Short mmCIF file of C-alpha atoms in Angstrom, two decimals:
data_model
loop_
_atom_site.label_atom_id
_atom_site.label_comp_id
_atom_site.label_asym_id
_atom_site.label_seq_id
_atom_site.Cartn_x
_atom_site.Cartn_y
_atom_site.Cartn_z
CA MET J 18 2.54 -60.21 -18.14
CA SER J 19 6.26 -60.16 -17.97
CA THR J 20 8.04 -63.18 -16.45
CA ARG J 21 10.68 -60.96 -14.87
CA ALA J 22 8.62 -60.15 -11.79
CA PRO J 23 8.08 -63.80 -10.66
CA VAL J 24 11.74 -64.63 -11.30
CA ALA J 25 12.88 -61.59 -9.36
CA ALA J 26 10.52 -62.50 -6.55
CA ALA J 27 11.89 -66.03 -6.46
CA LEU J 28 15.49 -64.81 -6.32
CA LEU J 29 14.58 -62.37 -3.57
CA SER J 30 12.88 -65.18 -1.65
CA LEU J 31 16.00 -67.35 -1.97
CA ALA J 32 18.22 -64.49 -0.86
CA CYS J 33 16.08 -63.84 2.17
CA SER J 34 16.06 -67.52 2.97
CA ALA J 35 19.88 -67.57 2.83
CA CYS J 36 19.98 -64.52 5.07
CA ASP J 37 17.69 -66.18 7.59
CA SER J 38 19.75 -69.35 7.72
CA GLY J 39 23.06 -67.47 8.23
CA PRO J 40 26.45 -68.23 6.68
CA PRO J 41 27.39 -71.86 6.11
CA ALA J 42 29.44 -73.51 8.81
CA VAL J 43 33.20 -73.66 8.16
CA ASP J 44 35.40 -76.34 9.66
CA ALA J 45 37.84 -74.69 12.09
CA ALA J 46 40.72 -76.95 11.02
CA VAL J 47 40.21 -76.10 7.34
CA LEU J 48 40.02 -72.41 8.16
CA GLY J 49 43.24 -72.66 10.17
CA GLU J 50 45.03 -74.37 7.28
CA LEU J 51 43.90 -71.65 4.88
CA GLU J 52 45.09 -68.92 7.23
CA ASN J 53 48.47 -70.64 7.62
CA ALA J 54 48.79 -71.06 3.85
CA VAL J 55 48.07 -67.36 3.27
CA ALA J 56 50.59 -66.34 5.94
CA ALA J 57 53.26 -68.64 4.43
CA ALA J 58 52.58 -67.27 0.95
CA LYS J 59 53.02 -63.70 2.20
CA ILE J 60 56.37 -64.59 3.77
CA GLU J 61 57.52 -66.35 0.60
CA VAL J 62 56.61 -63.35 -1.55
CA GLN J 63 58.44 -61.02 0.83
CA ARG J 64 61.56 -63.23 0.76
CA LEU J 65 61.52 -63.19 -3.04
CA ARG J 66 61.33 -59.40 -2.93
CA ASP J 67 64.19 -59.34 -0.41
CA VAL J 68 66.42 -61.47 -2.64
CA GLU J 69 65.66 -59.27 -5.65
CA GLU J 70 66.39 -56.09 -3.69
CA LEU J 71 69.64 -57.50 -2.27
CA GLU J 72 70.91 -58.62 -5.66
CA ASN J 73 70.03 -55.21 -7.05
CA LEU J 74 71.79 -53.48 -4.16
CA ALA J 75 74.99 -55.43 -4.84
CA GLY J 76 74.84 -54.27 -8.46
CA ILE J 77 74.20 -50.68 -7.41
CA TYR J 78 77.23 -50.77 -5.13
CA GLY J 79 79.42 -52.03 -7.98
CA HIS J 80 78.08 -49.37 -10.36
CA TYR J 81 78.71 -46.55 -7.88
CA VAL J 82 82.27 -47.80 -7.33
CA ASP J 83 82.72 -47.99 -11.13
CA LYS J 84 81.83 -44.33 -11.48
CA SER J 85 83.64 -43.11 -8.35
CA ARG J 86 80.34 -42.00 -6.81
CA HIS J 87 81.83 -42.24 -3.35
CA ASP J 88 79.14 -40.42 -1.38
CA ASP J 89 76.47 -42.56 -3.03
CA VAL J 90 78.43 -45.68 -2.02
CA ALA J 91 78.60 -44.51 1.60
CA ASP J 92 74.85 -43.80 1.61
CA LEU J 93 74.22 -47.49 0.92
CA PHE J 94 75.61 -48.30 4.39
CA ALA J 95 73.90 -48.31 7.76
CA PRO J 96 75.08 -45.53 10.11
CA ASP J 97 77.36 -47.98 11.94
CA GLY J 98 78.29 -49.94 8.82
CA VAL J 99 81.77 -51.39 8.38
CA VAL J 100 84.12 -51.88 5.43
CA GLU J 101 86.89 -54.46 5.79
CA ILE J 102 89.22 -54.92 2.82
CA LEU J 103 91.95 -57.53 3.12
CA GLY J 104 95.26 -55.73 3.58
CA ARG J 105 93.71 -52.24 3.58
CA GLY J 106 92.16 -52.33 7.02
CA VAL J 107 88.82 -51.95 8.79
CA PHE J 108 86.78 -48.75 8.52
CA ILE J 109 83.94 -48.39 11.02
CA GLY J 110 80.93 -46.12 10.67
CA GLN J 111 79.35 -44.46 7.66
CA ASP J 112 81.56 -41.36 7.91
CA ARG J 113 84.68 -43.50 7.91
CA VAL J 114 83.34 -45.53 4.99
CA ARG J 115 82.82 -42.27 3.09
CA GLU J 116 86.39 -41.25 3.87
CA TYR J 117 87.72 -44.59 2.65
CA MET J 118 85.77 -44.41 -0.60
CA ARG J 119 86.85 -40.82 -1.32
CA ASN J 120 90.43 -41.92 -0.74
CA LEU J 121 90.23 -44.25 -3.76
CA THR J 122 90.40 -41.29 -6.15
CA PRO J 123 92.18 -38.44 -4.37
CA GLY J 124 91.55 -35.02 -5.78
CA GLY J 125 88.06 -35.57 -7.08
CA MET J 126 85.01 -37.74 -7.59
CA GLY J 127 83.32 -39.05 -10.66
CA PRO J 128 84.79 -40.86 -13.68
CA ARG J 129 88.31 -39.88 -14.63
CA GLU J 130 89.12 -39.15 -18.25
CA GLY J 131 90.73 -42.17 -19.89
CA SER J 132 90.14 -44.50 -16.93
CA LEU J 133 88.30 -47.79 -16.53
CA PHE J 134 87.22 -49.23 -13.19
CA ASN J 135 84.65 -51.95 -13.78
CA HIS J 136 83.71 -53.41 -10.41
CA MET J 137 81.36 -56.27 -11.24
CA HIS J 138 79.51 -58.49 -8.76
CA LEU J 139 78.82 -61.98 -10.10
CA GLN J 140 77.23 -65.20 -8.82
CA PRO J 141 75.44 -63.71 -5.80
CA VAL J 142 74.28 -66.24 -3.20
CA VAL J 143 71.67 -64.72 -0.89
CA HIS J 144 70.56 -65.99 2.53
CA VAL J 145 67.83 -63.99 4.29
CA SER J 146 67.34 -64.64 8.01
CA PRO J 147 64.04 -66.19 9.13
CA ASP J 148 62.93 -62.90 10.69
CA GLY J 149 63.72 -61.02 7.46
CA ASP J 150 65.81 -58.38 9.23
CA THR J 151 69.31 -59.46 8.18
CA ALA J 152 70.87 -61.17 5.18
CA HIS J 153 74.21 -62.61 4.09
CA VAL J 154 75.28 -62.25 0.46
CA ARG J 155 78.33 -63.89 -1.05
CA SER J 156 79.38 -62.68 -4.49
CA ARG J 157 82.41 -62.86 -6.75
CA LEU J 158 84.16 -59.66 -7.70
CA PHE J 159 85.66 -59.16 -11.15
CA VAL J 160 87.65 -55.99 -11.73
CA MET J 161 88.96 -54.33 -14.89
CA PHE J 162 91.10 -51.39 -13.87
CA GLY J 163 93.13 -49.18 -16.15
CA ILE J 164 94.33 -45.70 -16.98
CA MET J 165 95.07 -44.90 -20.60
CA ASN J 166 98.79 -44.76 -21.45
CA ALA J 167 99.65 -45.71 -17.87
CA ASN J 168 98.71 -49.18 -16.64
CA ALA J 169 95.95 -51.77 -16.55
CA GLN J 170 95.04 -54.64 -14.25
CA TRP J 171 92.72 -57.59 -13.94
CA GLY J 172 91.37 -58.40 -10.51
CA ASP J 173 89.21 -61.05 -8.87
CA GLY J 174 87.95 -61.46 -5.33
CA ILE J 175 85.16 -62.48 -2.99
CA TYR J 176 82.69 -60.40 -1.05
CA GLU J 177 81.11 -61.82 2.12
CA ASN J 178 78.63 -59.10 3.05
CA VAL J 179 76.01 -58.63 5.77
CA PHE J 180 72.92 -56.51 5.20
CA VAL J 181 70.32 -55.15 7.61
CA LYS J 182 66.83 -53.91 6.91
CA GLN J 183 66.17 -50.48 8.42
CA ASP J 184 62.74 -48.89 8.07
CA GLY J 185 61.97 -51.36 5.30
CA VAL J 186 65.14 -50.56 3.33
CA TRP J 187 68.13 -52.89 2.97
CA LYS J 188 71.47 -51.35 3.99
CA LEU J 189 75.02 -52.65 3.96
CA ASP J 190 76.04 -53.47 7.52
CA TYR J 191 79.38 -55.21 7.00
CA LEU J 192 81.25 -55.33 3.70
CA HIS J 193 84.12 -57.81 3.76
CA GLY J 194 86.19 -58.07 0.60
CA TYR J 195 89.34 -60.03 -0.13
CA GLN J 196 91.11 -60.48 -3.41
CA THR J 197 91.89 -63.77 -5.11
CA PHE J 198 94.39 -62.05 -7.39
CA TYR J 199 95.39 -58.80 -9.00
CA THR J 200 97.73 -58.84 -11.97
CA ASN J 201 98.98 -56.59 -14.73
CA TYR J 202 97.00 -56.84 -17.95
CA GLU J 203 100.10 -57.56 -20.03
CA ASP J 204 101.23 -60.49 -17.89
CA GLY J 205 97.84 -62.00 -17.08
CA TRP J 206 97.04 -64.16 -14.06
CA ALA J 207 98.98 -67.12 -15.45
CA LYS J 208 102.36 -65.35 -15.21
CA ARG J 209 102.37 -62.83 -12.40
CA SER J 210 100.24 -61.59 -9.52
CA SER J 211 100.46 -58.38 -7.55
CA ALA J 212 101.25 -58.39 -3.85
CA ILE J 213 98.47 -58.33 -1.27
CA PHE J 214 96.96 -54.92 -0.61
CA ALA J 215 98.62 -52.74 2.03
CA PRO J 216 97.16 -49.95 4.18
CA TYR J 217 97.12 -46.48 2.66
CA ASP J 218 99.66 -44.16 4.25
CA ARG J 219 97.20 -41.30 3.81
CA LEU J 220 94.37 -43.26 5.43
CA PRO J 221 95.43 -45.26 8.49
#
């Protein structure tokens, strides 16, 4: 006779016994601590995702500016988003942001033949609000601007930006940029700096 039947019967008996006795008692305090730990872990994971998305968004903004993808830049903003550039002015609302960005390369969009406009965001410092709905990101701007056989400049500045999460997607709410210096490539920052930016006559 096979031994499988008695063993199976014994296991079945134990299972039924466990069913009859019900689940083991769990201490309410321990259960509460576990629930709190799980909730805290979920928040921590979400904040890590937020930081990653915000750093990526800053890089995307810089890349779109590099390539004169002005409409794509504007689409990164909330509908009531704001651009404030020291010396240039304040531009309120996504449509106005789009107008400002298009103004940077009058006559067309996209990379210009023989031009360089590297707009790099470095050293981002990200602070996400406790509720996860807003964030502040400080980053350093490094610019390499030039047009072949015309002129070239170095530039450096600071961005102090505010982001909002809308429908689960981070958007630029307030972009505030101010330059530390701009200078001709030939002179370098040790010899000469350009004057502070001024408003565009064509874009009050």
